[in-house]
Every structure is written in C-alpha cells, then in structure tokens.
Amino acid sequence: SRIRGDLPERTMHDEYWHDHIDTKQYPSFSFTGLLYLNDHGRDYQGGTFTYVDDDKLVTVRPKSGMLNLFTSVSENVHRVDKVLSGIRYALTIAFTCDSSKAVHEFFPKMAA
C-alpha cells in the first residue's frame, strides 16, 4: 500500500483511519501481515498503526523491515492514523485458513 497524506480518499476503503476489523472488509482473511517498507518519522509523519482495545490503545511506529502480524478477526480492532506528510509504504500480506480461497498453483511451472 502507498498512503499519501496529500491525496483525497476516493472510496470508503481509502479511509483507513477508522477503527476496523479486516474480516469485515475481506472475509477470507484469517491473518493479516504488514511488512513496513519505510520509516515513520523520517519518510512520513502520522501513519502509525494503532490497536484499539476496550481500555487501551497500543501504537506501532513502523520501521523499514518490521513485520506486524495479527489475526484478522474482532480481537484485533485497529486503524492506521492519518498520514500527515510524506508517503507511507507497506506490503500487506493476507493469510487464509479457508481452503476454497487457497492459491494451489502460485508457481505452476515450479510444481512440474
């Protein structure tokens, strides 16, 4: 994902700063991983990742190479705070436990 603070949101899903649960938007997700590709505070301002618990907030300040991996269900309500300046880059990785959604031949030539 590439999040820029100076671009307007085009769809509801672009409004990443709202508290959400990944399986509500992507029902096949079982686990979500975010591999951060640049540094909070150096390459961009804002854009921290926040877990929202009933009585506390846990904030992650992304660093290049950091992996944030969590279950995609209601126990991990979260948001990305608005990017205020710069560009935030992260690789989103989705894992599923639903065999009907599995990719069985990602590299078909390698299976031969």
mmCIF file of C-alpha atoms in Angstrom, residues 19-99:
data_model
loop_
_atom_site.group_PDB
_atom_site.id
_atom_site.type_symbol
_atom_site.label_atom_id
_atom_site.label_comp_id
_atom_site.label_asym_id
_atom_site.label_seq_id
_atom_site.Cartn_x
_atom_site.Cartn_y
_atom_site.Cartn_z
ATOM 1 C CA ASP A 19 -11.319 1.589 13.609
ATOM 2 C CA HIS A 20 -11.966 -1.646 11.726
ATOM 3 C CA ILE A 21 -11.668 -5.427 11.632
ATOM 4 C CA ASP A 22 -10.111 -6.878 8.481
ATOM 5 C CA THR A 23 -12.568 -9.785 8.083
ATOM 6 C CA LYS A 24 -15.451 -7.286 7.766
ATOM 7 C CA GLN A 25 -13.842 -5.917 4.598
ATOM 8 C CA TYR A 26 -12.029 -9.078 3.472
ATOM 9 C CA PRO A 27 -13.949 -12.156 4.710
ATOM 10 C CA SER A 28 -11.298 -14.654 3.564
ATOM 11 C CA PHE A 29 -8.539 -13.143 5.744
ATOM 12 C CA SER A 30 -7.504 -15.251 8.755
ATOM 13 C CA PHE A 31 -4.246 -13.447 9.479
ATOM 14 C CA THR A 32 -3.018 -10.068 8.256
ATOM 15 C CA GLY A 33 0.627 -9.141 7.912
ATOM 16 C CA LEU A 34 2.106 -5.727 7.240
ATOM 17 C CA LEU A 35 5.730 -5.506 6.184
ATOM 18 C CA TYR A 36 6.773 -1.897 6.534
ATOM 19 C CA LEU A 37 8.970 -0.566 3.733
ATOM 20 C CA ASN A 38 9.951 2.825 5.126
ATOM 21 C CA ASP A 39 10.290 4.650 8.425
ATOM 22 C CA HIS A 40 7.737 6.592 10.432
ATOM 23 C CA GLY A 41 9.152 9.968 11.473
ATOM 24 C CA ARG A 42 11.775 10.029 8.740
ATOM 25 C CA ASP A 43 9.925 9.273 5.489
ATOM 26 C CA TYR A 44 6.459 10.369 6.596
ATOM 27 C CA GLN A 45 4.592 11.901 9.528
ATOM 28 C CA GLY A 46 1.458 10.351 11.005
ATOM 29 C CA GLY A 47 0.581 6.899 9.695
ATOM 30 C CA THR A 48 1.148 4.989 12.926
ATOM 31 C CA PHE A 49 -0.712 1.685 13.333
ATOM 32 C CA THR A 50 -2.964 1.530 16.398
ATOM 33 C CA TYR A 51 -4.616 -1.494 18.003
ATOM 34 C CA VAL A 52 -7.827 -0.483 19.765
ATOM 35 C CA ASP A 53 -8.636 -2.464 22.902
ATOM 36 C CA ASP A 54 -11.550 -1.819 25.275
ATOM 37 C CA ASP A 55 -9.444 0.053 27.783
ATOM 38 C CA LYS A 56 -6.236 0.969 25.972
ATOM 39 C CA LEU A 57 -4.562 1.821 22.682
ATOM 40 C CA VAL A 58 -1.345 0.160 21.525
ATOM 41 C CA THR A 59 0.508 2.147 18.871
ATOM 42 C CA VAL A 60 3.110 0.755 16.479
ATOM 43 C CA ARG A 61 5.563 3.201 14.919
ATOM 44 C CA PRO A 62 6.562 1.477 11.678
ATOM 45 C CA LYS A 63 10.211 0.974 10.754
ATOM 46 C CA SER A 64 11.521 -0.404 7.492
ATOM 47 C CA GLY A 65 11.702 -4.208 7.688
ATOM 48 C CA MET A 66 9.309 -4.522 10.650
ATOM 49 C CA LEU A 67 6.588 -7.178 10.305
ATOM 50 C CA ASN A 68 3.269 -6.607 12.093
ATOM 51 C CA LEU A 69 1.309 -9.903 12.038
ATOM 52 C CA PHE A 70 -2.091 -10.385 13.692
ATOM 53 C CA THR A 71 -5.336 -12.344 13.467
ATOM 54 C CA SER A 72 -7.836 -10.598 11.213
ATOM 55 C CA VAL A 73 -10.848 -11.047 13.494
ATOM 56 C CA SER A 74 -12.625 -8.990 16.162
ATOM 57 C CA GLU A 75 -9.877 -9.393 18.778
ATOM 58 C CA ASN A 76 -7.692 -7.048 16.712
ATOM 59 C CA VAL A 77 -9.655 -3.886 16.047
ATOM 60 C CA HIS A 78 -7.182 -1.417 14.577
ATOM 61 C CA ARG A 79 -6.613 1.648 12.430
ATOM 62 C CA VAL A 80 -3.844 3.494 10.634
ATOM 63 C CA ASP A 81 -3.650 7.077 11.781
ATOM 64 C CA LYS A 82 -3.812 9.666 9.009
ATOM 65 C CA VAL A 83 -0.610 10.283 7.101
ATOM 66 C CA LEU A 84 0.109 13.982 7.527
ATOM 67 C CA SER A 85 3.059 14.339 5.151
ATOM 68 C CA GLY A 86 5.287 12.147 3.014
ATOM 69 C CA ILE A 87 4.396 8.677 1.728
ATOM 70 C CA ARG A 88 3.937 5.545 3.867
ATOM 71 C CA TYR A 89 4.752 2.251 2.144
ATOM 72 C CA ALA A 90 3.771 -1.194 3.433
ATOM 73 C CA LEU A 91 3.292 -4.613 1.875
ATOM 74 C CA THR A 92 0.000 -6.145 3.042
ATOM 75 C CA ILE A 93 0.066 -9.938 3.269
ATOM 76 C CA ALA A 94 -3.142 -11.911 3.743
ATOM 77 C CA PHE A 95 -3.263 -15.466 5.037
ATOM 78 C CA THR A 96 -6.367 -17.649 4.913
ATOM 79 C CA CYS A 97 -7.438 -20.873 6.604
ATOM 80 C CA ASP A 98 -10.250 -21.292 4.048
ATOM 81 C CA SER A 99 -9.066 -23.964 1.611
#
